[in-house]
Coordinates of C-alpha atoms in Angstrom, one line a residue:
M1 CA 22.6 2.1 28.0
A2 CA 23.4 1.9 24.3
A3 CA 21.5 4.1 21.8
R4 CA 19.1 2.2 19.6
N5 CA 19.3 2.5 15.9
R6 CA 15.8 3.6 15.3
M7 CA 14.3 4.0 11.9
P8 CA 11.8 6.8 11.0
P9 CA 8.1 5.8 11.1
W10 CA 6.9 3.5 8.4
H11 CA 10.5 2.5 7.4
E12 CA 11.6 -1.1 7.7
H13 CA 14.3 -3.3 6.2
V14 CA 13.0 -6.6 4.8
R15 CA 14.9 -9.6 3.5
L16 CA 13.0 -11.3 0.7
A17 CA 12.8 -15.1 0.1
N18 CA 15.5 -14.7 -2.6
G19 CA 17.9 -13.1 -0.1
R20 CA 17.6 -9.6 -1.5
D21 CA 17.4 -6.8 1.1
I22 CA 14.9 -4.0 0.5
L23 CA 13.7 -1.0 2.3
I24 CA 10.0 -0.4 2.7
R25 CA 9.4 3.3 3.2
P26 CA 7.0 6.1 2.4
I27 CA 7.2 7.3 -1.2
R28 CA 9.3 10.4 -1.8
P29 CA 9.2 13.1 -4.6
E30 CA 12.7 11.9 -5.5
D31 CA 11.2 8.5 -6.5
A32 CA 9.5 10.0 -9.6
G33 CA 12.5 9.6 -11.9
P34 CA 13.4 6.0 -10.8
M35 CA 9.7 5.1 -11.1
Q36 CA 9.5 6.4 -14.6
A37 CA 12.7 4.5 -15.6
A38 CA 11.5 1.3 -13.9
F39 CA 8.1 1.5 -15.7
T40 CA 9.8 0.4 -18.9
L41 CA 10.9 -2.8 -17.1
L42 CA 7.3 -3.8 -16.3
E43 CA 5.5 -6.4 -18.3
P44 CA 2.3 -5.2 -20.1
D45 CA 0.1 -7.4 -18.0
E46 CA 1.6 -6.0 -14.7
I47 CA 0.7 -2.5 -15.9
R48 CA -2.8 -3.5 -17.0
Q49 CA -3.5 -5.2 -13.7
R50 CA -2.4 -2.1 -11.7
F51 CA -3.8 0.7 -13.9
L52 CA -6.7 -1.4 -15.3
H53 CA -5.7 -0.4 -18.9
P54 CA -2.6 -0.6 -21.1
M55 CA 0.0 2.2 -20.8
K56 CA 3.3 2.6 -22.6
E57 CA 5.0 4.9 -20.2
L58 CA 4.5 6.7 -16.9
S59 CA 4.4 10.4 -17.8
A60 CA 6.3 13.0 -15.7
Q61 CA 3.0 14.4 -14.5
Q62 CA 1.7 11.0 -13.4
A63 CA 5.0 10.2 -11.6
E64 CA 4.8 13.6 -9.9
R65 CA 1.3 13.0 -8.8
L66 CA 2.1 9.5 -7.5
T67 CA 5.1 10.6 -5.5
R68 CA 3.4 13.5 -3.8
P69 CA 0.5 12.1 -1.9
D70 CA -1.7 14.4 0.2
P71 CA -0.7 13.6 3.8
R72 CA -4.2 14.3 5.0
R73 CA -5.9 11.6 2.9
D74 CA -3.2 9.6 1.0
F75 CA -0.5 7.1 2.0
A76 CA 2.0 5.5 -0.3
L77 CA 4.8 3.0 0.4
V78 CA 7.5 1.8 -1.9
A79 CA 9.7 -1.3 -1.6
A80 CA 13.0 -0.2 -3.0
E81 CA 16.7 -0.9 -2.9
P82 CA 18.2 0.3 0.4
L83 CA 19.7 3.4 -1.3
P84 CA 18.7 7.1 -1.0
P85 CA 15.5 8.1 -2.7
G86 CA 16.2 9.1 -6.3
E87 CA 18.9 6.5 -6.6
A88 CA 17.0 3.4 -5.5
L89 CA 15.2 1.1 -7.9
V90 CA 11.6 0.8 -6.9
G91 CA 10.2 -2.8 -7.0
A92 CA 6.8 -2.2 -5.6
V93 CA 4.4 0.6 -4.8
A94 CA 1.3 0.5 -2.5
R95 CA -1.1 3.4 -2.2
I96 CA -4.3 4.1 -0.3
S97 CA -6.5 7.1 -0.5
I98 CA -9.4 8.1 1.8
D99 CA -12.6 8.9 -0.1
D100 CA -14.4 12.2 0.4
N101 CA -16.8 10.5 2.8
G102 CA -13.9 10.0 5.2
S103 CA -14.8 6.4 6.0
D104 CA -13.8 4.5 2.9
A105 CA -10.4 4.2 1.3
E106 CA -9.3 2.8 -2.0
F107 CA -6.0 0.9 -2.3
A108 CA -3.8 -0.1 -5.2
I109 CA -0.6 -2.2 -5.2
L110 CA 1.9 -2.9 -8.0
V111 CA 4.6 -5.5 -7.4
S112 CA 7.1 -6.0 -10.1
H113 CA 7.7 -9.5 -11.5
Y114 CA 11.3 -9.2 -10.2
V115 CA 10.1 -9.4 -6.6
N116 CA 6.7 -11.0 -7.1
G117 CA 5.7 -14.1 -5.2
M118 CA 7.8 -13.4 -2.1
G119 CA 5.1 -12.1 0.2
L120 CA 5.7 -8.5 -0.5
G121 CA 2.1 -7.8 -1.6
R122 CA 0.8 -9.3 1.6
H123 CA 3.2 -7.3 3.7
L124 CA 2.4 -4.0 1.9
M125 CA -1.4 -4.6 2.1
R126 CA -1.1 -5.2 5.9
R127 CA 0.7 -1.8 6.2
L128 CA -2.0 0.0 4.2
V129 CA -4.7 -1.5 6.4
R130 CA -2.8 -0.6 9.5
W131 CA -2.6 3.0 8.3
A132 CA -6.3 3.0 7.4
K133 CA -7.2 1.8 10.9
G134 CA -5.1 4.6 12.4
R135 CA -7.2 7.1 10.4
K136 CA -10.4 5.4 11.6
V137 CA -11.3 4.3 8.1
R138 CA -14.3 1.8 8.1
R139 CA -13.8 0.1 4.8
V140 CA -10.8 -0.5 2.5
Y141 CA -11.5 -1.5 -1.1
G142 CA -9.9 -1.9 -4.5
D143 CA -11.0 -2.7 -8.0
V144 CA -9.2 -5.8 -9.4
L145 CA -9.4 -7.3 -12.9
E146 CA -11.3 -10.6 -12.9
S147 CA -8.3 -12.2 -14.5
N148 CA -6.0 -11.1 -11.6
L149 CA -6.5 -14.2 -9.6
P150 CA -3.3 -13.8 -7.4
M151 CA -4.6 -10.4 -6.1
Q152 CA -8.0 -11.8 -5.5
A153 CA -6.5 -14.8 -3.6
L154 CA -4.3 -12.4 -1.5
A155 CA -7.3 -10.2 -0.7
T156 CA -9.4 -13.2 0.3
S157 CA -6.7 -14.6 2.5
L158 CA -6.5 -11.2 4.4
G159 CA -10.3 -11.2 5.0
F160 CA -11.5 -9.2 2.0
R161 CA -14.8 -10.1 0.5
Q162 CA -15.8 -9.6 -3.2
E163 CA -18.6 -7.5 -4.6
P164 CA -19.6 -6.5 -8.1
T165 CA -18.4 -3.2 -9.5
G166 CA -21.0 -2.8 -12.3
E167 CA -18.1 -2.7 -14.8
P168 CA -17.4 -5.8 -17.0
G169 CA -14.1 -7.5 -16.2
L170 CA -13.7 -5.9 -12.7
V171 CA -14.4 -7.2 -9.2
R172 CA -14.2 -5.1 -6.1
V173 CA -12.5 -6.5 -3.0
V174 CA -13.6 -5.0 0.3
L175 CA -12.4 -5.2 3.8
D176 CA -14.7 -4.0 6.6
I177 CA -12.7 -2.7 9.5
P178 CA -14.5 -3.0 12.8
P179 CA -14.6 0.0 15.1
P180 CA -12.0 0.1 17.8
K181 CA -13.1 -1.4 21.0
P182 CA -13.8 1.2 23.7
K183 CA -11.1 1.4 26.4
I184 CA -12.4 0.2 29.7
A185 CA -11.3 2.2 32.6
P186 CA -9.8 0.1 35.5
P187 CA -12.1 -0.3 38.4
P188 CA -11.7 2.3 41.1
M189 CA -9.3 1.4 43.9
P190 CA -11.2 0.7 47.2
L191 CA -10.8 3.3 49.8
P192 CA -8.8 2.2 52.9
A193 CA -11.0 1.3 55.8
G194 CA -10.8 3.5 58.8

């Protein structure tokens, strides 16, 4: 039997609608430099929609913090060129972090305009929700600018509902995750007569 070419967990090759091949994988510390470099390629509105305020650059400290998630409570994926971490241009980042209560988790996604509109945000969001379910999270949420209609539409299409944040210009999108169904044991086998 031939050996299968298996990828590590949470790694997958994806071909985008424009024919570009990317690798979706967990973020690595080596991604800090390429993320800082790619930050200058982002449009101001992309930055504002992800960070909820304008920023001119991604500092070394911010990049370091983003690329070293706490494995007990954080998960982050990148969509990057299929090159080694540290060499690959990162086109999208998706993060989720479990709150101190252990049952809620906040997400954030940034998809560069170079790969926007090709289903990558949807794909990444589904991966974040899958990770959250595996950690028995009950609610996934994210704060979105009211002007970010594409993100609101994506969230709605994936079953998120909207609720107010109390902050002007922001809306919170929330996905309630039902508890896993209890596994039902098979009925006992009848004993042979006799």
